[in-house]
Amino acid sequence: LRPRDLAGRRVVVTAGGTREPLDPVRFIGNRSSGRQGVAIAEAAAARGASVLLIAAHLEVPAPSGVELREVGTALELRDAVLEAAAGADAVVMAAAVADYRPEHVAETKIKKETQGDELALRLVRNPDILAEVSAAPRDGRTIVGFAAETEPDDDRLLELGRAKAARKGADYLVLNRVGWSEGFATEGNSVVIVSRGGDIVTRASGSKREVADAILDLVV
Ligand code: C5P
């Protein structure tokens, strides 16, 4: 049994995948199931933390014993994170956030009858929430980000992770490979955790709960 080494601490976790609406019935989304973020929230609560889970479209049930705030889009997730970060000892950003959103959201269904054979979507960049919370005054707060990459080569994957860690400014970046059959929606995970300076601080693999505890060990 793990010690209650997060007792008295406030931990904010994001999980799931944002959805960016195109019209009232359609969206652009991603395959994140929310399993890893939910496992982190669950593990933090088991270790005594007061946990806020900011959830975007979870495919798994939210754990009991944590406060839940549901959001839909990247902009909603941003508002929730910025509001919650102020009172947090740690922020763990496991959610897959859309990098782009449709510039215009149609008021009514986009119809093929009026669009014809082609439909062009214009997307605009979403703000980078992880970079934003990392750049804000920290007051000793620990910030953990994720980097899901499809790069097949291990060395290249690590290079991407190191560059991203430096760019985002989070204390730790959890690097994992995702793809058609890896990462998202799976039961297990295998990660390399790098520091802001690019050092490998931990490698962890096993169940998402085991990976969650390895991440929380660093936070502690
Ligand atoms: O740049 P990339 O999307 O790979 O970064 C992944 C990390 O950054 C995750 O922790 C994710 O939650 C966060 N992120 C964010 N805002 C975005 C995109 C990603 O906070 N717009």
PDB file of N, CA and C in Angstrom, residues 67-109:
ATOM      1  N   GLU A  67     -13.382  15.423  -7.119  1.00  0.00           N
ATOM      2  CA  GLU A  67     -14.310  16.442  -7.605  1.00  0.00           C
ATOM      3  C   GLU A  67     -14.225  16.414  -9.136  1.00  0.00           C
ATOM      4  N   LEU A  68     -15.368  16.494  -9.806  1.00  0.00           N
ATOM      5  CA  LEU A  68     -15.380  16.374 -11.263  1.00  0.00           C
ATOM      6  C   LEU A  68     -15.873  17.661 -11.899  1.00  0.00           C
ATOM      7  N   ARG A  69     -15.152  18.125 -12.911  1.00  0.00           N
ATOM      8  CA  ARG A  69     -15.633  19.264 -13.690  1.00  0.00           C
ATOM      9  C   ARG A  69     -15.574  18.858 -15.154  1.00  0.00           C
ATOM     10  N   GLU A  70     -16.719  18.797 -15.805  1.00  0.00           N
ATOM     11  CA  GLU A  70     -16.753  18.358 -17.193  1.00  0.00           C
ATOM     12  C   GLU A  70     -16.673  19.533 -18.157  1.00  0.00           C
ATOM     13  N   VAL A  71     -15.843  19.370 -19.181  1.00  0.00           N
ATOM     14  CA  VAL A  71     -15.692  20.404 -20.202  1.00  0.00           C
ATOM     15  C   VAL A  71     -15.782  19.750 -21.575  1.00  0.00           C
ATOM     16  N   GLY A  72     -15.994  20.578 -22.611  1.00  0.00           N
ATOM     17  CA  GLY A  72     -16.104  20.029 -23.957  1.00  0.00           C
ATOM     18  C   GLY A  72     -14.951  20.417 -24.859  1.00  0.00           C
ATOM     19  N   THR A  73     -14.746  21.702 -25.014  1.00  0.00           N
ATOM     20  CA  THR A  73     -13.748  22.197 -25.969  1.00  0.00           C
ATOM     21  C   THR A  73     -12.441  22.580 -25.273  1.00  0.00           C
ATOM     22  N   ALA A  74     -11.420  22.845 -26.093  1.00  0.00           N
ATOM     23  CA  ALA A  74     -10.124  23.296 -25.561  1.00  0.00           C
ATOM     24  C   ALA A  74     -10.285  24.618 -24.809  1.00  0.00           C
ATOM     25  N   LEU A  75     -11.105  25.511 -25.325  1.00  0.00           N
ATOM     26  CA  LEU A  75     -11.263  26.810 -24.655  1.00  0.00           C
ATOM     27  C   LEU A  75     -11.949  26.648 -23.293  1.00  0.00           C
ATOM     28  N   GLU A  76     -12.892  25.717 -23.214  1.00  0.00           N
ATOM     29  CA  GLU A  76     -13.528  25.432 -21.912  1.00  0.00           C
ATOM     30  C   GLU A  76     -12.530  24.802 -20.942  1.00  0.00           C
ATOM     31  N   LEU A  77     -11.710  23.904 -21.482  1.00  0.00           N
ATOM     32  CA  LEU A  77     -10.695  23.267 -20.635  1.00  0.00           C
ATOM     33  C   LEU A  77      -9.719  24.326 -20.107  1.00  0.00           C
ATOM     34  N   ARG A  78      -9.373  25.260 -20.972  1.00  0.00           N
ATOM     35  CA  ARG A  78      -8.445  26.331 -20.583  1.00  0.00           C
ATOM     36  C   ARG A  78      -9.019  27.142 -19.422  1.00  0.00           C
ATOM     37  N   ASP A  79     -10.281  27.550 -19.546  1.00  0.00           N
ATOM     38  CA  ASP A  79     -10.904  28.342 -18.467  1.00  0.00           C
ATOM     39  C   ASP A  79     -10.866  27.566 -17.149  1.00  0.00           C
ATOM     40  N   ALA A  80     -11.223  26.283 -17.230  1.00  0.00           N
ATOM     41  CA  ALA A  80     -11.281  25.460 -16.018  1.00  0.00           C
ATOM     42  C   ALA A  80      -9.894  25.286 -15.398  1.00  0.00           C
ATOM     43  N   VAL A  81      -8.883  25.072 -16.240  1.00  0.00           N
ATOM     44  CA  VAL A  81      -7.521  24.860 -15.727  1.00  0.00           C
ATOM     45  C   VAL A  81      -6.977  26.145 -15.103  1.00  0.00           C
ATOM     46  N   LEU A  82      -7.146  27.254 -15.801  1.00  0.00           N
ATOM     47  CA  LEU A  82      -6.576  28.504 -15.282  1.00  0.00           C
ATOM     48  C   LEU A  82      -7.226  28.884 -13.956  1.00  0.00           C
ATOM     49  N   GLU A  83      -8.535  28.631 -13.857  1.00  0.00           N
ATOM     50  CA  GLU A  83      -9.242  28.926 -12.612  1.00  0.00           C
ATOM     51  C   GLU A  83      -8.740  28.027 -11.470  1.00  0.00           C
ATOM     52  N   ALA A  84      -8.555  26.744 -11.782  1.00  0.00           N
ATOM     53  CA  ALA A  84      -8.200  25.779 -10.733  1.00  0.00           C
ATOM     54  C   ALA A  84      -6.722  25.812 -10.358  1.00  0.00           C
ATOM     55  N   ALA A  85      -5.875  26.218 -11.316  1.00  0.00           N
ATOM     56  CA  ALA A  85      -4.423  26.149 -11.092  1.00  0.00           C
ATOM     57  C   ALA A  85      -3.990  27.015  -9.922  1.00  0.00           C
ATOM     58  N   ALA A  86      -4.670  28.138  -9.742  1.00  0.00           N
ATOM     59  CA  ALA A  86      -4.275  29.085  -8.692  1.00  0.00           C
ATOM     60  C   ALA A  86      -4.196  28.432  -7.315  1.00  0.00           C
ATOM     61  N   GLY A  87      -5.133  27.523  -7.034  1.00  0.00           N
ATOM     62  CA  GLY A  87      -5.149  26.922  -5.709  1.00  0.00           C
ATOM     63  C   GLY A  87      -4.501  25.546  -5.649  1.00  0.00           C
ATOM     64  N   ALA A  88      -3.806  25.155  -6.707  1.00  0.00           N
ATOM     65  CA  ALA A  88      -3.297  23.777  -6.772  1.00  0.00           C
ATOM     66  C   ALA A  88      -1.830  23.669  -6.368  1.00  0.00           C
ATOM     67  N   ASP A  89      -1.473  22.522  -5.780  1.00  0.00           N
ATOM     68  CA  ASP A  89      -0.064  22.219  -5.517  1.00  0.00           C
ATOM     69  C   ASP A  89       0.560  21.546  -6.732  1.00  0.00           C
ATOM     70  N   ALA A  90      -0.273  20.845  -7.501  1.00  0.00           N
ATOM     71  CA  ALA A  90       0.227  20.192  -8.716  1.00  0.00           C
ATOM     72  C   ALA A  90      -0.860  20.198  -9.783  1.00  0.00           C
ATOM     73  N   VAL A  91      -0.448  20.370 -11.021  1.00  0.00           N
ATOM     74  CA  VAL A  91      -1.366  20.286 -12.159  1.00  0.00           C
ATOM     75  C   VAL A  91      -0.791  19.245 -13.116  1.00  0.00           C
ATOM     76  N   VAL A  92      -1.592  18.220 -13.403  1.00  0.00           N
ATOM     77  CA  VAL A  92      -1.152  17.165 -14.315  1.00  0.00           C
ATOM     78  C   VAL A  92      -2.062  17.185 -15.533  1.00  0.00           C
ATOM     79  N   MET A  93      -1.498  17.516 -16.673  1.00  0.00           N
ATOM     80  CA  MET A  93      -2.300  17.731 -17.884  1.00  0.00           C
ATOM     81  C   MET A  93      -2.246  16.514 -18.807  1.00  0.00           C
ATOM     82  N   ALA A  94      -3.089  15.531 -18.498  1.00  0.00           N
ATOM     83  CA  ALA A  94      -3.090  14.308 -19.301  1.00  0.00           C
ATOM     84  C   ALA A  94      -4.072  14.376 -20.470  1.00  0.00           C
ATOM     85  N   ALA A  95      -4.939  15.374 -20.490  1.00  0.00           N
ATOM     86  CA  ALA A  95      -5.931  15.444 -21.567  1.00  0.00           C
ATOM     87  C   ALA A  95      -5.269  15.698 -22.918  1.00  0.00           C
ATOM     88  N   ALA A  96      -5.867  15.131 -23.961  1.00  0.00           N
ATOM     89  CA  ALA A  96      -5.450  15.417 -25.334  1.00  0.00           C
ATOM     90  C   ALA A  96      -6.280  16.612 -25.800  1.00  0.00           C
ATOM     91  N   VAL A  97      -5.596  17.721 -25.974  1.00  0.00           N
ATOM     92  CA  VAL A  97      -6.278  18.981 -26.285  1.00  0.00           C
ATOM     93  C   VAL A  97      -6.132  19.261 -27.780  1.00  0.00           C
ATOM     94  N   ALA A  98      -7.234  19.631 -28.410  1.00  0.00           N
ATOM     95  CA  ALA A  98      -7.174  19.949 -29.848  1.00  0.00           C
ATOM     96  C   ALA A  98      -6.258  21.144 -30.075  1.00  0.00           C
ATOM     97  N   ASP A  99      -5.339  21.004 -31.006  1.00  0.00           N
ATOM     98  CA  ASP A  99      -4.442  22.118 -31.333  1.00  0.00           C
ATOM     99  C   ASP A  99      -5.162  23.177 -32.163  1.00  0.00           C
ATOM    100  N   TYR A 100      -6.182  22.754 -32.905  1.00  0.00           N
ATOM    101  CA  TYR A 100      -6.921  23.676 -33.779  1.00  0.00           C
ATOM    102  C   TYR A 100      -8.424  23.502 -33.573  1.00  0.00           C
ATOM    103  N   ARG A 101      -9.157  24.560 -33.823  1.00  0.00           N
ATOM    104  CA  ARG A 101     -10.632  24.487 -33.791  1.00  0.00           C
ATOM    105  C   ARG A 101     -11.167  25.150 -35.053  1.00  0.00           C
ATOM    106  N   PRO A 102     -12.361  24.742 -35.492  1.00  0.00           N
ATOM    107  CA  PRO A 102     -12.944  25.399 -36.661  1.00  0.00           C
ATOM    108  C   PRO A 102     -13.106  26.900 -36.404  1.00  0.00           C
ATOM    109  N   GLU A 103     -12.742  27.686 -37.399  1.00  0.00           N
ATOM    110  CA  GLU A 103     -12.831  29.142 -37.242  1.00  0.00           C
ATOM    111  C   GLU A 103     -14.277  29.572 -37.027  1.00  0.00           C
ATOM    112  N   HIS A 104     -15.201  28.956 -37.787  1.00  0.00           N
ATOM    113  CA  HIS A 104     -16.615  29.271 -37.618  1.00  0.00           C
ATOM    114  C   HIS A 104     -17.373  28.004 -37.258  1.00  0.00           C
ATOM    115  N   VAL A 105     -18.302  28.116 -36.330  1.00  0.00           N
ATOM    116  CA  VAL A 105     -19.180  26.991 -36.005  1.00  0.00           C
ATOM    117  C   VAL A 105     -20.530  27.301 -36.657  1.00  0.00           C
ATOM    118  N   ALA A 106     -20.974  26.399 -37.545  1.00  0.00           N
ATOM    119  CA  ALA A 106     -22.244  26.630 -38.249  1.00  0.00           C
ATOM    120  C   ALA A 106     -23.412  26.571 -37.265  1.00  0.00           C
ATOM    121  N   GLU A 107     -24.375  27.456 -37.448  1.00  0.00           N
ATOM    122  CA  GLU A 107     -25.561  27.518 -36.570  1.00  0.00           C
ATOM    123  C   GLU A 107     -26.470  26.313 -36.775  1.00  0.00           C
ATOM    124  N   THR A 108     -26.499  25.828 -38.028  1.00  0.00           N
ATOM    125  CA  THR A 108     -27.330  24.672 -38.360  1.00  0.00           C
ATOM    126  C   THR A 108     -26.436  23.651 -39.070  1.00  0.00           C
ATOM    127  N   LYS A 109     -26.925  22.426 -39.234  1.00  0.00           N
ATOM    128  CA  LYS A 109     -26.138  21.355 -39.845  1.00  0.00           C
ATOM    129  C   LYS A 109     -25.552  21.758 -41.193  1.00  0.00           C
TER     130      LYS A 109
END
